[in-house]
XYZ file of C-alpha atoms in Angstrom:
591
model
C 175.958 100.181 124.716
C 174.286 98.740 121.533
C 177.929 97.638 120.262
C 181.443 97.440 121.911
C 184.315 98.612 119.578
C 187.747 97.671 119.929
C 190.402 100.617 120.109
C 192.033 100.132 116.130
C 188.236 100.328 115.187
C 188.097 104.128 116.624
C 189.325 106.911 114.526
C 189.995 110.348 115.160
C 189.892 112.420 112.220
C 190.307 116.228 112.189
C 187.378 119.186 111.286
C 186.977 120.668 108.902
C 187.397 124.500 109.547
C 187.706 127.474 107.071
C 188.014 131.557 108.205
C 185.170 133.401 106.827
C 183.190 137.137 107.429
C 180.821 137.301 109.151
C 178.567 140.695 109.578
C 177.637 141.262 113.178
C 174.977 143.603 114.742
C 171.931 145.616 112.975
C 171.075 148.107 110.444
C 172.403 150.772 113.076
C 175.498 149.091 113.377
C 177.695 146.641 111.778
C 180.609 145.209 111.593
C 182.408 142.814 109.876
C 184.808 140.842 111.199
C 186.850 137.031 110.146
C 185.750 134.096 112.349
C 186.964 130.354 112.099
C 183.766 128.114 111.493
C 184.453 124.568 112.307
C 182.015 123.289 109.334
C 182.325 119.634 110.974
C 181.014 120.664 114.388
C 179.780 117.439 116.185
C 179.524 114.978 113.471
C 181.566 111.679 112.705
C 181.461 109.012 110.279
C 181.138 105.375 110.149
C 181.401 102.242 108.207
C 177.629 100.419 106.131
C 178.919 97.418 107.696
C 178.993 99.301 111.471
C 175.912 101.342 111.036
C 174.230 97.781 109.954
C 175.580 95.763 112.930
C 174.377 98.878 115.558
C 170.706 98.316 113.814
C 170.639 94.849 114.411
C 171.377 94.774 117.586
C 169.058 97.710 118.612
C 166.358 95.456 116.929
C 167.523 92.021 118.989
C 167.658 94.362 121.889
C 163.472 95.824 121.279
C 162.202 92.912 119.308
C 159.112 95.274 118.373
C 161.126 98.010 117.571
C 159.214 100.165 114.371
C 160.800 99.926 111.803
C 160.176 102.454 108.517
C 159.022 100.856 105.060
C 159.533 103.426 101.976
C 157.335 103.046 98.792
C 159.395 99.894 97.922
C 158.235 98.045 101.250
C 161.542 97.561 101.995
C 163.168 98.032 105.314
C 164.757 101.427 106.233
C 167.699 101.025 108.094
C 169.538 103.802 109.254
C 172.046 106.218 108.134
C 172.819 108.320 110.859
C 172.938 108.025 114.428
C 172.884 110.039 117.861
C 175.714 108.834 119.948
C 177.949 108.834 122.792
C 181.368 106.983 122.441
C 183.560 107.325 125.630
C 183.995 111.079 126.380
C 182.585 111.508 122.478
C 179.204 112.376 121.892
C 177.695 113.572 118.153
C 176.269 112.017 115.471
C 177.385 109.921 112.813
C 176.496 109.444 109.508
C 177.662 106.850 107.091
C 180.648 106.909 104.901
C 180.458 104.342 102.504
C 183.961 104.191 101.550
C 184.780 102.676 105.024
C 185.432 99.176 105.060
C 184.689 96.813 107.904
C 183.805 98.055 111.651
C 184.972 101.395 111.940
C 183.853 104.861 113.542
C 185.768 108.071 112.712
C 185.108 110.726 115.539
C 186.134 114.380 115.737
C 188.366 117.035 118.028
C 184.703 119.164 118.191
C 183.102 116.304 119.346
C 184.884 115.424 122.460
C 183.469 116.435 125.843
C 185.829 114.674 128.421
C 188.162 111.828 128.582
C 186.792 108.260 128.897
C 189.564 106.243 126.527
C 188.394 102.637 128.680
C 184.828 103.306 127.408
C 184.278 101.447 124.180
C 180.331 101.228 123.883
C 178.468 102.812 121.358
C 175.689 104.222 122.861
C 172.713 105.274 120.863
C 170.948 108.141 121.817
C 168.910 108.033 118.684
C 168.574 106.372 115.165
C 167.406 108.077 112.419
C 165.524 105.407 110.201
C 162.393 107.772 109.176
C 162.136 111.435 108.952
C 160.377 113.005 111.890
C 157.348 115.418 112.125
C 157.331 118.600 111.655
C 155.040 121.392 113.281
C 154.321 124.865 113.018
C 154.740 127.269 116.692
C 154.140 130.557 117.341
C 157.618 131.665 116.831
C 157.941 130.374 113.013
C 154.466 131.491 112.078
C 155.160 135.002 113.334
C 159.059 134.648 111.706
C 156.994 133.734 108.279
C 154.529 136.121 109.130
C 156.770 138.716 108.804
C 159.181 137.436 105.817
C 155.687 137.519 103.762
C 154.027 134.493 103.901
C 149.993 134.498 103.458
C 147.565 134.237 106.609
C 145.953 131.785 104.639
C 149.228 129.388 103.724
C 148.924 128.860 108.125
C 144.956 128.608 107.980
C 144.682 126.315 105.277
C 147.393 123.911 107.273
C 145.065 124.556 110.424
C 141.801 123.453 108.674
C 143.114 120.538 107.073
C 145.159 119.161 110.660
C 141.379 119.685 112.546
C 139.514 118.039 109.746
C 142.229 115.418 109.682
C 141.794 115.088 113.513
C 138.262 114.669 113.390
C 137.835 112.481 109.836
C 140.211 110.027 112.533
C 137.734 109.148 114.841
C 136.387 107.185 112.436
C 138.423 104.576 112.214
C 141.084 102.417 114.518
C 144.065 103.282 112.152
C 143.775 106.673 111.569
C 143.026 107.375 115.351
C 146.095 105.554 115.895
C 148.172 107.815 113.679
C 146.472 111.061 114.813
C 147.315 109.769 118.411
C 151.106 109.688 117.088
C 151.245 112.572 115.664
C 150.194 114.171 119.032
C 151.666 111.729 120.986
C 148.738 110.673 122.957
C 148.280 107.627 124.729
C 151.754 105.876 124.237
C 152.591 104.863 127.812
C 149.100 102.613 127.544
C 150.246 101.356 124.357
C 147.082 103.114 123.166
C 148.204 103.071 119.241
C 149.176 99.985 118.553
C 146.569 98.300 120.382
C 144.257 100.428 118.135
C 145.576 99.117 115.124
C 145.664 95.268 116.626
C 141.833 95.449 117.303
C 141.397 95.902 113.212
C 143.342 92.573 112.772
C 141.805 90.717 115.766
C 138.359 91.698 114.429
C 137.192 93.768 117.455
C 137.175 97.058 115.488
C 133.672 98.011 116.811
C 135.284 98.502 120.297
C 136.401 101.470 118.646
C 133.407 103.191 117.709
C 130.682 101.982 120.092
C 132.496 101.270 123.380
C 132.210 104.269 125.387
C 135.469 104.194 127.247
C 137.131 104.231 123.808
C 134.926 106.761 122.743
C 135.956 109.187 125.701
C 139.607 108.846 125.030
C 139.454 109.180 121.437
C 137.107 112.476 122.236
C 139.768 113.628 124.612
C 142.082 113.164 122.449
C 140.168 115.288 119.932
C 139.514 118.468 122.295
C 143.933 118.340 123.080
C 144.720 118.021 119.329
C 142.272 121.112 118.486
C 143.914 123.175 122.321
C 147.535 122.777 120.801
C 146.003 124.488 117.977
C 144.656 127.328 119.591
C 146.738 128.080 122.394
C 150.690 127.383 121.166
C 149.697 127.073 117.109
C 151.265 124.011 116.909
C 150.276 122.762 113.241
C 151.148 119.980 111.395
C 151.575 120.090 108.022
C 152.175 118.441 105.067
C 155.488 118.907 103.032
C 157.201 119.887 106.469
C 159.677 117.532 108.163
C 162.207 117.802 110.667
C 166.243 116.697 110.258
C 169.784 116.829 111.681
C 170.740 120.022 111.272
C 170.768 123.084 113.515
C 168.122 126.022 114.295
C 167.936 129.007 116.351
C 164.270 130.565 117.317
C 164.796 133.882 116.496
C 166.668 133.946 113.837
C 165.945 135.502 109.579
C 165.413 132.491 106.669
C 168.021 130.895 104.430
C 167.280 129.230 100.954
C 169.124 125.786 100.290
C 169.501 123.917 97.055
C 166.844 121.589 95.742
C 164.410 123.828 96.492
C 164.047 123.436 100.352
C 163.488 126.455 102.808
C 164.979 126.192 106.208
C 164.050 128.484 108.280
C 166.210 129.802 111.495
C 169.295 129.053 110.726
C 171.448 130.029 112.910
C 174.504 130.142 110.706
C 174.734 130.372 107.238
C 178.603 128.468 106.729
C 176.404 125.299 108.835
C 174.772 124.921 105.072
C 177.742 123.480 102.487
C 177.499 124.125 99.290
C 176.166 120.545 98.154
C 173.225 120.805 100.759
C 174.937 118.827 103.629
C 174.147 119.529 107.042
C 176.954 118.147 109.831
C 175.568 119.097 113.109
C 173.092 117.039 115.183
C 170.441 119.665 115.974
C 166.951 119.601 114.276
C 166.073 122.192 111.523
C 162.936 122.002 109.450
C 162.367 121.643 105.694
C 159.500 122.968 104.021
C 159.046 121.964 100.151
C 155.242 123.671 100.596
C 155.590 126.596 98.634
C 153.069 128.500 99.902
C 155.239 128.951 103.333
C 157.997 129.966 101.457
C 158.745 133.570 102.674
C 158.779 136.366 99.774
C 161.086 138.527 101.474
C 164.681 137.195 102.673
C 167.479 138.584 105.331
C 170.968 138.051 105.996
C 170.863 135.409 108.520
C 171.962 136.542 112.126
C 175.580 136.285 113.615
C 176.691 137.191 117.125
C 179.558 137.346 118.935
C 180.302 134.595 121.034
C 178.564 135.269 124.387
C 181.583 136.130 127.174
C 182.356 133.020 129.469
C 182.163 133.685 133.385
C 185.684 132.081 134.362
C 187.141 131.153 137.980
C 190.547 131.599 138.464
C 190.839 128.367 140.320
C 189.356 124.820 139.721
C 185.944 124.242 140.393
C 184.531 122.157 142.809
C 180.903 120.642 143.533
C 179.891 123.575 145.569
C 180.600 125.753 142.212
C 178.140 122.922 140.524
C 175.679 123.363 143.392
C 175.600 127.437 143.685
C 175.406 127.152 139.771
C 172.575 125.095 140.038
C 170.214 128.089 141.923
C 171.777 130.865 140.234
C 170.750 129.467 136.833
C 166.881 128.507 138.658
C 166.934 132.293 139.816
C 168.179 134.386 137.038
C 167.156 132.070 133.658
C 165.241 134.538 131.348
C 164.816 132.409 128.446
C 160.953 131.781 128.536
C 160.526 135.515 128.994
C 162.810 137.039 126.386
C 160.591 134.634 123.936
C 157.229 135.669 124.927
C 158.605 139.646 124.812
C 159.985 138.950 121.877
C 156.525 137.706 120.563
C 154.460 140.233 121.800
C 156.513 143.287 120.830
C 156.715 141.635 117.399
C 152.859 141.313 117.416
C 152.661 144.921 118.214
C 154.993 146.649 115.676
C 154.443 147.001 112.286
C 158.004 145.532 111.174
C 157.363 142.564 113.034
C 160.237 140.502 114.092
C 162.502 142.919 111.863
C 161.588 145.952 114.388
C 164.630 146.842 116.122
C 163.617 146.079 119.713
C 163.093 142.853 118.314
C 166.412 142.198 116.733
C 167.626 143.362 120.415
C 165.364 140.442 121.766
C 166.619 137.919 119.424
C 170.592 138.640 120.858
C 169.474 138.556 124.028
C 167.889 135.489 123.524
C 171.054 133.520 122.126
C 172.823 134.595 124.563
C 170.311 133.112 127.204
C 170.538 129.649 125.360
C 174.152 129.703 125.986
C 173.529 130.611 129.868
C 174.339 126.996 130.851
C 177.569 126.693 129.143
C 178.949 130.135 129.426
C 177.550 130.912 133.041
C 176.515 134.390 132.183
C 173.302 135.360 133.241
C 171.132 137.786 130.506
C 169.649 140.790 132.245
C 166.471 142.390 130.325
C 165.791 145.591 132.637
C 166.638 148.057 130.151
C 164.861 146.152 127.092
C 161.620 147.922 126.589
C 157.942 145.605 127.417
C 155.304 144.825 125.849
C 152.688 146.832 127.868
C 149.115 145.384 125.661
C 148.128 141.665 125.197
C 146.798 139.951 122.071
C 143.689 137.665 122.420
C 145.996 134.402 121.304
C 148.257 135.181 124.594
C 145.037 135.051 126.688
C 144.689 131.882 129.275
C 141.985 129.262 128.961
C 140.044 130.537 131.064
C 139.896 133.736 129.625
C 137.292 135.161 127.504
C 139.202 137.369 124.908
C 137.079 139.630 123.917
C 136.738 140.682 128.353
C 138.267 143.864 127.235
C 141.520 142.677 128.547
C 142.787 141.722 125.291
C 143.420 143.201 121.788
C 142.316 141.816 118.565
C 145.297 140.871 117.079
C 145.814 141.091 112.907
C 148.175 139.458 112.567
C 148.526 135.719 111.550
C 148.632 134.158 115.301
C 145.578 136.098 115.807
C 144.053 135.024 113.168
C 144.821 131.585 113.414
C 143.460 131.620 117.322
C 140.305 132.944 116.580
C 139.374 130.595 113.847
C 139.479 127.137 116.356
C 136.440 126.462 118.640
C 136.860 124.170 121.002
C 133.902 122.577 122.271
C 133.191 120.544 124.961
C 135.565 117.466 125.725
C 132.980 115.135 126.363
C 131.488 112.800 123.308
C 128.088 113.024 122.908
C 125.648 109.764 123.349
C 127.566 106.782 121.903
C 125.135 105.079 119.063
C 124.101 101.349 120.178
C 126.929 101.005 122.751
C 128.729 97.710 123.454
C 129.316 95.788 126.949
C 133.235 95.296 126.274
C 132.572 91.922 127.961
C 130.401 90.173 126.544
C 131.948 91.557 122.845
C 135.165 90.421 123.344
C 134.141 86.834 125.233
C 132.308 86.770 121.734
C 134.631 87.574 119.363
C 138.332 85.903 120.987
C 136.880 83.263 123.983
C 136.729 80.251 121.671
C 139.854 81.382 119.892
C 141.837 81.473 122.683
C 140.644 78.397 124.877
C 141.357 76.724 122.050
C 144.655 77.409 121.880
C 144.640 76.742 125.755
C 143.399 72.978 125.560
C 145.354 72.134 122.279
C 148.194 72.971 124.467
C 147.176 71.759 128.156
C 147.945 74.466 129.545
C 147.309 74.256 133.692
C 144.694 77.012 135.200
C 145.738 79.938 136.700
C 144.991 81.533 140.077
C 143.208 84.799 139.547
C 143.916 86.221 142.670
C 147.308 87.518 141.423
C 145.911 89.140 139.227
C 142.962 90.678 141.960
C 145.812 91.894 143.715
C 147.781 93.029 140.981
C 144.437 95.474 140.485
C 144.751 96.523 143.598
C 148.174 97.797 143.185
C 147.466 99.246 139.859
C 144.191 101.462 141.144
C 146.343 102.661 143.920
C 149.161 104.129 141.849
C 146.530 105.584 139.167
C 144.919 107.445 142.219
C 148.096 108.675 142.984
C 149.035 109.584 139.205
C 145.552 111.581 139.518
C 146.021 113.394 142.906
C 149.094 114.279 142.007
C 148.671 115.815 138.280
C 146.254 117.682 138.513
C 146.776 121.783 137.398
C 144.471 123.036 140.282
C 146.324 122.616 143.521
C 143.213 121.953 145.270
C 142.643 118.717 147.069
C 139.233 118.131 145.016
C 140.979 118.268 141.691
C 141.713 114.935 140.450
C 142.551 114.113 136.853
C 140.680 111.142 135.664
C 141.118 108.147 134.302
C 140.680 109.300 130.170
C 143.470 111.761 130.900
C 145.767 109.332 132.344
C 145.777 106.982 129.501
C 146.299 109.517 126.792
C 148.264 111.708 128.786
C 146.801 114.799 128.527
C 145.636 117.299 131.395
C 142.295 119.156 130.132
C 142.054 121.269 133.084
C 142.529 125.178 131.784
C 145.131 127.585 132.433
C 144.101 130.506 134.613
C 147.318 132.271 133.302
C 149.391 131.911 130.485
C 152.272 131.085 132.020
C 150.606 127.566 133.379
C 151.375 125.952 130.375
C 154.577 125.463 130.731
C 153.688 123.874 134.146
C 151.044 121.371 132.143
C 153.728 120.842 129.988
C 155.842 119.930 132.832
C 153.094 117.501 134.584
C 151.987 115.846 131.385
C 155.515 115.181 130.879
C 156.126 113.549 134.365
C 152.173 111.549 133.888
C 154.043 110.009 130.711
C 156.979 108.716 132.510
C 155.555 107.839 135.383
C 152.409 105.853 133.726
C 154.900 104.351 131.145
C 156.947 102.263 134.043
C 153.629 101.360 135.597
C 152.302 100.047 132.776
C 155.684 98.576 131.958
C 155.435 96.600 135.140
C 151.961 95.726 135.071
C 152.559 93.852 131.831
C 155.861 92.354 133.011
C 153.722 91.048 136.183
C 150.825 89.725 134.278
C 153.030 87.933 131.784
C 155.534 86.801 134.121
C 158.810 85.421 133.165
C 159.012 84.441 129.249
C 162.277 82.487 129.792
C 160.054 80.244 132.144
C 156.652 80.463 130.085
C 155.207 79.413 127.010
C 153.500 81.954 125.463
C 150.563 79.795 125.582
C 151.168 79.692 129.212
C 151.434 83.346 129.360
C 148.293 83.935 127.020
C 146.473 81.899 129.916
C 147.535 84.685 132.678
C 146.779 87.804 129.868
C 143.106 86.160 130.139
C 142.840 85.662 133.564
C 143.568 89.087 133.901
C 141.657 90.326 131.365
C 138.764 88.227 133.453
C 139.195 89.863 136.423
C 139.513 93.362 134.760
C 135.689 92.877 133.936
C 134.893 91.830 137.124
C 135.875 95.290 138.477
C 134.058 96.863 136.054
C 130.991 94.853 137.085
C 131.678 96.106 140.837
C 132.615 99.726 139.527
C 136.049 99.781 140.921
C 137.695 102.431 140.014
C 140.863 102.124 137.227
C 139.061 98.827 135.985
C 138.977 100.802 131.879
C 142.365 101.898 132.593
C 143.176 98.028 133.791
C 141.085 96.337 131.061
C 143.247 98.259 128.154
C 146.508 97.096 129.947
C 145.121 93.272 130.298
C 143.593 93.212 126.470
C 146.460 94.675 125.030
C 148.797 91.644 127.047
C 146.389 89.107 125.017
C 146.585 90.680 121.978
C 150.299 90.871 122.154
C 150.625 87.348 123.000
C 148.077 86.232 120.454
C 150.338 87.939 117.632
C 153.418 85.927 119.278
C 151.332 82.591 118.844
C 150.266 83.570 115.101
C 153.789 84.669 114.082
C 155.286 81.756 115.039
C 152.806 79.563 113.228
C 153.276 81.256 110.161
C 156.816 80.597 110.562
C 156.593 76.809 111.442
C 154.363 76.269 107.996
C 156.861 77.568 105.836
């Protein structure tokens, strides 16, 4: 809990609901019928002087916490927030006529009784809007609705020449590896940006580690292109709000376009959005569709009921049921391909069919009804942008699709993942002894700090290598015993191996996932190890161990141990880090 509330500071407030039409079904048949639409669904309010107190503690809590500067340079602190509050659990935007600490929550937004639990906990803060991309279900939605091939190629072009124009320099490969999320659990960003400051910016162009992962990182950027669509784009962003995959295209005031809504009465009048799923808004005109449909509405999927009270065993059986019988992925991809395949596109019929099904398998977890698709019709052909990896479209197997996936999927080569010679490469060594040793043994003797024993530190390797063999052995997308991912992948997190079917990348998904978490708490404790305790340490004291370490990282690397790169970023990023402690609080002290 970020901050503990007192039960007078808790509101409940009611929703706001209001009885509406709704039209239900397709062009074959429809009906209209009144439905109560709780408008409020899931959101709360709060006080400035709450939402301010929740932000600084969030910051006390992550001292390096980002934090958003708009055009003025001045801090962005957020409006809104992703919470849980006892058995309540929404999100909350600010109500500035509130006065003093105060949080109003709503009927629709509680899930169980917890009135002893009076921590705000914050699942998310909203200080800066969010990314938005472009998948293969909105392209073919816009696709259809009459938006140009080119609008999607042009964003394509620009987000690989973007990608590429970043290689050349530590703070744009730092941003491209944000966008993509690449490299986090190493730190991999920020220490980009840090060797600018710390003057060790050739690392990034003519050490060939570096060069490797920002290569890597290159070749997955340019495969999320190709394989799932997933562009970028400029003018796109991403907000609280709520979206459905297969659903038409609504048009909101001051010009924005979201796309998928899943109900029209979740858009007021004035713009305002209350519930605390993501929807996308694109001011681009040229993805503005030119053709427009009355946005979907089904009935409420029917709830499978017991007519006793559950117990865990109900939980349990649920459990494999829901393993065995989900058909979500698989209505999606139908859905796709039939859409692909007739000439209304996601208007045909069968795929209007698809799209029902489909909400109703996004509500399998809550209403326990399983979605059976035996009697929906297949796609029997396969477009060249469904192919695997490993695939050569144009085998045969595959059909040239015309429409804008295919389009989009034939116009990205790949190339090989490996950079090619690195020009007038650098021993990191002997570059970095150069550029920091005097700095930093200067600090050391102005401060008499005591030596440290490396052999902490040798051991400390020894524990890291292990656990990165494992992280590679364990990874990998081949199941055979040879396949290993190596070291490039780890730190970026990113599996290159290809898909032999194109249902494996879901399972990369899956594993790159689990290589994140899993390298993030190593690293985590790596750092915390080769720091040690800062409520015991100076941070001169703990800039000595960072260097030790980084010292014995290069003499792995001069015995060819295997993690020592891997190592070596972990060890230089601790001294950086520490360095930046040292020169923020003397820039403090000489005010």
């Amino acid at each position: 809990p970020s901050v503990k509330l007192k039960p007078r500071e808790i509101q409940v407030i009611p929703d706001v609901e209001a009885e509406t039409q709704l039209q239900y079904g397709d062009n074959e048949e429809e009906t209209v019928k009144p439905r109560t639409l709780t408008w409020t669904d899931g959101h709360g309010t709060l006080s400035p002087d709450l939402a301010d107190e929740i932000w600084a503690k969030l910051c006390e809590i992550r001292p390096k916490r980002s934090k958003f500067r708009g055009e003025t340079e001045e801090e962005v602190r957020p409006r809104a927030y992703q919470i849980r509050l006892g058995g309540y659990k929404g999100v909350v935007s600010v109500d500035y006529r509130l006065k003093g600490r105060l949080i109003q929550v709503r009927p629709s937004m509680d899930k169980f009784d917890a009135p002893h639990s009076l921590g705000i906990e914050i699942s998310e803060a909203f200080n800066r809007p969010s990314p938005m991309y472009l998948n293969r279900p909105l392209i073919m939605l816009l696709d259809t609705l009459g938006v140009k091939d080119s609008a999607f190629v042009k964003l394509q072009d620009e987000a690989i020449q973007t990608a590429q124009a970043a290689l050349s320099h530590p703070d744009s490969s730092a941003t491209l590896m944000e966008t993509y999320e690449l490299g986090t659990a190493f730190g991999l960003p920020n220490l980009l940006r840090q060797l600018q400051h710390h003057h060790l910016q050739d690392l990034h162009s003519r050490d060939p580690f570096f060069r490797r992962l920002l290569s890597f990182s290159l070749y997955h950027v340019k495969r999320e292109l190709k394989y799932h669509a997933r562009i970028p784009g400029k003018l796109l962003h991403s907000s609280l709000g709520r979206i459905a995959w297969l659903t038409q295209a609504l048009v909101v005031p001051k010009s924005w376009t979201v796309v998928g809504v899943a109900d029209v009465h979740d858009v007021l009048e004035d713009g305002q959005i209350f519930d605390g799923d993501v929807y996308y808004l694109i001011e681009n005109p040229e993805l503005h569709p030119t053709k427009y449909e009355i946005p979907a509405a089904y009935e409420p999927a029917e709830r499978h009921t017991l007519d006793r009270d559950s117990t865990i065993k109900d939980v349990a059986d649920f459990v494999i049921e829901y393993m065995t019988h989900d058909t979500l992925g698989l209505i999606g991809v139908n859905h796709l391909r039939l859409a692909d395949q007739r000439p209304e596109g996601v208007l045909d019929k069968d795929c209007l069919r698809y799209a029902k099904l489909y909400s109703d398998a996004v509500d399998y977890p809550k209403t326990g009804k399983p979605v059976k698709i035996d009697h929906m019709p297949k796609p029997t052909d396969i477009p060249d942008w469904y192919c695997p990896e490993s695939a050569d479209p144009n085998n045969g197997d595959y059909y040239e699709s015309y429409r804008a996936l295919g389009v989009l999927f034939r116009a990205v080569q790949l190339g090989d993942p490996e950079p090619g010679p690195t020009e007038q490469p650098i021993n990191q060594e002997e570059y970095i002894r150069e550029v920091l040793e005097e700095k930093v043994f200067d600090i050391l003797n102005n401060n008499a700090v005591p030596p440290v024993d490396s052999n902490i530190f040798h051991q400390l390797f020894a524990r890291f290598s292990y656990d990165l063999k494992y992280q590679c052995a364990t990874h990998s997308l081949a199941q055979s015993g040879n396949s290993r991912l190596n070291e490039e992948e780890v730190v970026i997190g990113s599996i290159l191996g290809k898909t032999t079917a194109a249902n494996e990348s879901r399972k990369r998904r899956n594993l790159m996932e689990r290589l994140g978490k899993q390298s993030k708490d190593l690293v985590k404790q790596i750092k915390r190890d080769i720091l040690g305790d800062s409520s015991l340490l100076s941070s001169e004291e703990q800039l000595a161990r960072a260097w030790v370490c980084l010292d014995v990282a290069w003499e792995m690397a001069r015995a060819n141990k295997f993690g020592k790169n891997s190592f070596s970023l972990v060890a230089l990023t601790s001294v950086l880090d520490v360095l930046q402690v040292i020169e923020d609080a003397e820039r403090e002290n000489s005010y």
